């Protein structure tokens, strides 16, 4: 499957701003995604509504940051999975057999995912893009062979 590098990037305010936990509410569709972000004042970025049931959190360990988002969607976000710079993946949230697999959204080298771009309105809107900032300099480098752009080798 081809890799999609996001064209979106925001400036980095703090060297410590990274997602340390992803929380999802889902049933047959993914209703809500929360990114818990570290920083001087920790924040929670919420995407979507309150439907579905809260699923198991995806906690990132020391030296990990979000590097890719895998998704299945048709008219709605059927399923989503998150991947760290070490290649570790969350469970699939939602219905991993619904919709169709879309190209993975991968943070460009040296960047980390800190946000999602979802359309407003509608029920369980899909993920259009990711928002990235410079990744932590002290963290482990990308080791996942599958995070390289499509058609390249380590």
PDB file of C-alpha atoms in Angstrom:
ATOM      1  CA  UNK A   1       0.000   0.000   0.000  1.00  0.00           C
ATOM      2  CA  UNK A   2       1.421   3.449  -0.874  1.00  0.00           C
ATOM      3  CA  UNK A   3       2.535   5.789   1.899  1.00  0.00           C
ATOM      4  CA  UNK A   4       1.048   9.258   2.245  1.00  0.00           C
ATOM      5  CA  UNK A   5       3.259  11.897   3.840  1.00  0.00           C
ATOM      6  CA  UNK A   6       1.204  14.656   5.366  1.00  0.00           C
ATOM      7  CA  UNK A   7       1.603  18.155   3.984  1.00  0.00           C
ATOM      8  CA  UNK A   8       0.481  19.692   7.283  1.00  0.00           C
ATOM      9  CA  UNK A   9       2.916  20.834   9.937  1.00  0.00           C
ATOM     10  CA  UNK A  10       2.621  23.187  12.849  1.00  0.00           C
ATOM     11  CA  UNK A  11       5.410  24.898  14.743  1.00  0.00           C
ATOM     12  CA  UNK A  12       6.775  23.314  17.886  1.00  0.00           C
ATOM     13  CA  UNK A  13       6.225  25.395  21.009  1.00  0.00           C
ATOM     14  CA  UNK A  14       7.755  23.025  23.536  1.00  0.00           C
ATOM     15  CA  UNK A  15      10.448  20.388  23.115  1.00  0.00           C
ATOM     16  CA  UNK A  16       8.372  18.073  25.305  1.00  0.00           C
ATOM     17  CA  UNK A  17       5.058  18.177  23.399  1.00  0.00           C
ATOM     18  CA  UNK A  18       4.276  14.595  22.391  1.00  0.00           C
ATOM     19  CA  UNK A  19       1.265  12.310  22.495  1.00  0.00           C
ATOM     20  CA  UNK A  20       1.642   9.960  25.452  1.00  0.00           C
ATOM     21  CA  UNK A  21      -1.785   8.272  25.247  1.00  0.00           C
ATOM     22  CA  UNK A  22      -4.435   7.629  22.612  1.00  0.00           C
ATOM     23  CA  UNK A  23      -7.990   6.970  23.820  1.00  0.00           C
ATOM     24  CA  UNK A  24     -10.733   5.801  21.442  1.00  0.00           C
ATOM     25  CA  UNK A  25     -14.517   5.436  21.658  1.00  0.00           C
ATOM     26  CA  UNK A  26     -15.830   2.949  19.117  1.00  0.00           C
ATOM     27  CA  UNK A  27     -18.497   0.401  18.286  1.00  0.00           C
ATOM     28  CA  UNK A  28     -19.114  -0.615  14.692  1.00  0.00           C
ATOM     29  CA  UNK A  29     -17.537   2.742  13.757  1.00  0.00           C
ATOM     30  CA  UNK A  30     -14.903   4.951  15.382  1.00  0.00           C
ATOM     31  CA  UNK A  31     -16.795   7.733  17.153  1.00  0.00           C
ATOM     32  CA  UNK A  32     -14.003   9.598  18.935  1.00  0.00           C
ATOM     33  CA  UNK A  33     -10.215   9.763  19.159  1.00  0.00           C
ATOM     34  CA  UNK A  34      -8.406  11.596  21.967  1.00  0.00           C
ATOM     35  CA  UNK A  35      -4.723  12.489  21.922  1.00  0.00           C
ATOM     36  CA  UNK A  36      -3.327  13.138  25.406  1.00  0.00           C
ATOM     37  CA  UNK A  37      -0.401  15.521  24.868  1.00  0.00           C
ATOM     38  CA  UNK A  38       2.424  16.324  27.277  1.00  0.00           C
ATOM     39  CA  UNK A  39       3.773  19.816  27.751  1.00  0.00           C
ATOM     40  CA  UNK A  40       3.996  22.567  30.325  1.00  0.00           C
ATOM     41  CA  UNK A  41       0.215  22.213  30.613  1.00  0.00           C
ATOM     42  CA  UNK A  42      -0.907  18.740  29.431  1.00  0.00           C
ATOM     43  CA  UNK A  43      -3.909  18.872  27.099  1.00  0.00           C
ATOM     44  CA  UNK A  44      -6.396  16.476  25.517  1.00  0.00           C
ATOM     45  CA  UNK A  45      -7.193  16.936  21.819  1.00  0.00           C
ATOM     46  CA  UNK A  46     -10.589  15.401  21.021  1.00  0.00           C
ATOM     47  CA  UNK A  47     -11.779  14.433  17.545  1.00  0.00           C
ATOM     48  CA  UNK A  48     -15.381  13.275  17.104  1.00  0.00           C
ATOM     49  CA  UNK A  49     -18.401  12.678  19.345  1.00  0.00           C
ATOM     50  CA  UNK A  50     -19.298  10.638  22.411  1.00  0.00           C
ATOM     51  CA  UNK A  51     -20.888   7.548  20.816  1.00  0.00           C
ATOM     52  CA  UNK A  52     -19.578   4.017  21.091  1.00  0.00           C
ATOM     53  CA  UNK A  53     -17.786   2.553  24.084  1.00  0.00           C
ATOM     54  CA  UNK A  54     -14.435   3.528  25.528  1.00  0.00           C
ATOM     55  CA  UNK A  55     -11.795   1.063  24.347  1.00  0.00           C
ATOM     56  CA  UNK A  56      -8.456   0.126  25.892  1.00  0.00           C
ATOM     57  CA  UNK A  57      -6.011   3.050  25.900  1.00  0.00           C
ATOM     58  CA  UNK A  58      -2.897   2.933  23.734  1.00  0.00           C
ATOM     59  CA  UNK A  59      -0.125   4.178  26.044  1.00  0.00           C
ATOM     60  CA  UNK A  60       3.169   5.233  24.495  1.00  0.00           C
ATOM     61  CA  UNK A  61       6.339   4.355  26.356  1.00  0.00           C
ATOM     62  CA  UNK A  62       9.498   6.398  26.913  1.00  0.00           C
ATOM     63  CA  UNK A  63      11.191   7.117  23.591  1.00  0.00           C
ATOM     64  CA  UNK A  64       8.032   6.419  21.573  1.00  0.00           C
ATOM     65  CA  UNK A  65       5.971   8.839  19.527  1.00  0.00           C
ATOM     66  CA  UNK A  66       3.165   8.483  16.987  1.00  0.00           C
ATOM     67  CA  UNK A  67       4.562   7.857  13.528  1.00  0.00           C
ATOM     68  CA  UNK A  68       1.647   6.492  11.480  1.00  0.00           C
ATOM     69  CA  UNK A  69      -2.131   6.142  11.331  1.00  0.00           C
ATOM     70  CA  UNK A  70      -3.758   3.201   9.560  1.00  0.00           C
ATOM     71  CA  UNK A  71      -7.440   3.516   8.710  1.00  0.00           C
ATOM     72  CA  UNK A  72     -10.372   1.850   7.037  1.00  0.00           C
ATOM     73  CA  UNK A  73     -13.234   4.010   5.927  1.00  0.00           C
ATOM     74  CA  UNK A  74     -16.072   4.369   3.472  1.00  0.00           C
ATOM     75  CA  UNK A  75     -18.589   7.088   4.249  1.00  0.00           C
ATOM     76  CA  UNK A  76     -17.499   6.936   7.903  1.00  0.00           C
ATOM     77  CA  UNK A  77     -14.379   5.978   9.866  1.00  0.00           C
ATOM     78  CA  UNK A  78     -14.799   2.215  10.225  1.00  0.00           C
ATOM     79  CA  UNK A  79     -11.503   1.429  11.961  1.00  0.00           C
ATOM     80  CA  UNK A  80      -8.231   3.013  13.003  1.00  0.00           C
ATOM     81  CA  UNK A  81      -4.874   1.755  14.277  1.00  0.00           C
ATOM     82  CA  UNK A  82      -1.896   3.788  15.512  1.00  0.00           C
ATOM     83  CA  UNK A  83       1.792   3.007  15.087  1.00  0.00           C
ATOM     84  CA  UNK A  84       4.813   4.349  16.958  1.00  0.00           C
ATOM     85  CA  UNK A  85       8.312   5.136  15.745  1.00  0.00           C
ATOM     86  CA  UNK A  86       9.435   1.738  17.095  1.00  0.00           C
ATOM     87  CA  UNK A  87       6.913  -0.099  14.902  1.00  0.00           C
ATOM     88  CA  UNK A  88       4.606  -1.015  17.803  1.00  0.00           C
ATOM     89  CA  UNK A  89       0.916  -0.895  16.855  1.00  0.00           C
ATOM     90  CA  UNK A  90      -2.249  -0.348  18.835  1.00  0.00           C
ATOM     91  CA  UNK A  91      -5.165  -2.693  18.469  1.00  0.00           C
ATOM     92  CA  UNK A  92      -7.573  -1.975  15.625  1.00  0.00           C
ATOM     93  CA  UNK A  93     -10.384   0.166  17.011  1.00  0.00           C
ATOM     94  CA  UNK A  94     -13.823  -0.167  15.390  1.00  0.00           C
ATOM     95  CA  UNK A  95     -14.647  -2.658  12.635  1.00  0.00           C
ATOM     96  CA  UNK A  96     -11.353  -3.571  10.969  1.00  0.00           C
ATOM     97  CA  UNK A  97     -13.229  -5.343   8.157  1.00  0.00           C
ATOM     98  CA  UNK A  98     -15.520  -2.422   7.298  1.00  0.00           C
ATOM     99  CA  UNK A  99     -14.918   0.227   4.653  1.00  0.00           C
ATOM    100  CA  UNK A 100     -11.771  -0.001   2.578  1.00  0.00           C
ATOM    101  CA  UNK A 101      -8.126   0.298   3.546  1.00  0.00           C
ATOM    102  CA  UNK A 102      -6.752   3.717   2.664  1.00  0.00           C
ATOM    103  CA  UNK A 103      -3.081   4.678   2.338  1.00  0.00           C
ATOM    104  CA  UNK A 104      -1.369   4.897   5.722  1.00  0.00           C
ATOM    105  CA  UNK A 105      -0.764   8.416   6.948  1.00  0.00           C
ATOM    106  CA  UNK A 106       2.898   8.644   7.966  1.00  0.00           C
ATOM    107  CA  UNK A 107       4.666  11.530   9.671  1.00  0.00           C
ATOM    108  CA  UNK A 108       7.584  12.728   7.547  1.00  0.00           C
ATOM    109  CA  UNK A 109      11.024  11.706   8.856  1.00  0.00           C
ATOM    110  CA  UNK A 110      11.962  13.693  11.961  1.00  0.00           C
ATOM    111  CA  UNK A 111       8.336  14.526  12.811  1.00  0.00           C
ATOM    112  CA  UNK A 112       5.616  13.111  15.093  1.00  0.00           C
ATOM    113  CA  UNK A 113       1.836  13.074  14.788  1.00  0.00           C
ATOM    114  CA  UNK A 114       0.045  15.402  17.223  1.00  0.00           C
ATOM    115  CA  UNK A 115      -3.339  15.869  15.535  1.00  0.00           C
ATOM    116  CA  UNK A 116      -5.905  14.608  13.064  1.00  0.00           C
ATOM    117  CA  UNK A 117      -7.845  16.392  10.348  1.00  0.00           C
ATOM    118  CA  UNK A 118     -11.452  15.172  10.260  1.00  0.00           C
ATOM    119  CA  UNK A 119     -14.390  16.855   8.535  1.00  0.00           C
ATOM    120  CA  UNK A 120     -16.911  18.475  10.847  1.00  0.00           C
ATOM    121  CA  UNK A 121     -20.450  17.197  11.068  1.00  0.00           C
ATOM    122  CA  UNK A 122     -21.852  13.861  10.056  1.00  0.00           C
ATOM    123  CA  UNK A 123     -21.605  10.598  11.909  1.00  0.00           C
ATOM    124  CA  UNK A 124     -18.090   9.285  12.551  1.00  0.00           C
ATOM    125  CA  UNK A 125     -16.291  11.263   9.832  1.00  0.00           C
ATOM    126  CA  UNK A 126     -13.157   9.768   8.299  1.00  0.00           C
ATOM    127  CA  UNK A 127      -9.587  10.978   8.806  1.00  0.00           C
ATOM    128  CA  UNK A 128      -8.418  13.234   5.966  1.00  0.00           C
ATOM    129  CA  UNK A 129      -4.897  14.008   7.147  1.00  0.00           C
ATOM    130  CA  UNK A 130      -2.532  14.267  10.107  1.00  0.00           C
ATOM    131  CA  UNK A 131      -0.907  17.225  11.853  1.00  0.00           C
ATOM    132  CA  UNK A 132       2.799  16.847  12.638  1.00  0.00           C
ATOM    133  CA  UNK A 133       5.528  18.642  14.560  1.00  0.00           C
ATOM    134  CA  UNK A 134       9.241  17.999  14.972  1.00  0.00           C
ATOM    135  CA  UNK A 135       9.777  14.743  16.860  1.00  0.00           C
ATOM    136  CA  UNK A 136      11.692  14.594  20.158  1.00  0.00           C
ATOM    137  CA  UNK A 137      15.438  14.588  19.564  1.00  0.00           C
ATOM    138  CA  UNK A 138      16.152  12.293  22.489  1.00  0.00           C
ATOM    139  CA  UNK A 139      13.844   9.480  21.394  1.00  0.00           C
ATOM    140  CA  UNK A 140      14.662   6.280  19.566  1.00  0.00           C
ATOM    141  CA  UNK A 141      14.945   6.527  15.754  1.00  0.00           C
ATOM    142  CA  UNK A 142      12.454   4.892  13.421  1.00  0.00           C
ATOM    143  CA  UNK A 143      13.196   1.195  13.337  1.00  0.00           C
ATOM    144  CA  UNK A 144      10.067  -0.098  11.657  1.00  0.00           C
ATOM    145  CA  UNK A 145      10.932  -1.419   8.202  1.00  0.00           C
ATOM    146  CA  UNK A 146       7.302  -0.833   7.203  1.00  0.00           C
ATOM    147  CA  UNK A 147       7.518   2.908   7.964  1.00  0.00           C
ATOM    148  CA  UNK A 148       9.777   3.554   4.994  1.00  0.00           C
ATOM    149  CA  UNK A 149       8.159   5.058   1.901  1.00  0.00           C
ATOM    150  CA  UNK A 150       6.577   2.532  -0.419  1.00  0.00           C
ATOM    151  CA  UNK A 151       9.092   0.867  -2.718  1.00  0.00           C
ATOM    152  CA  UNK A 152      12.205   1.649  -0.627  1.00  0.00           C
ATOM    153  CA  UNK A 153      14.329  -0.696   1.472  1.00  0.00           C
ATOM    154  CA  UNK A 154      16.476  -0.311   4.582  1.00  0.00           C
TER     155      UNK A 154
END
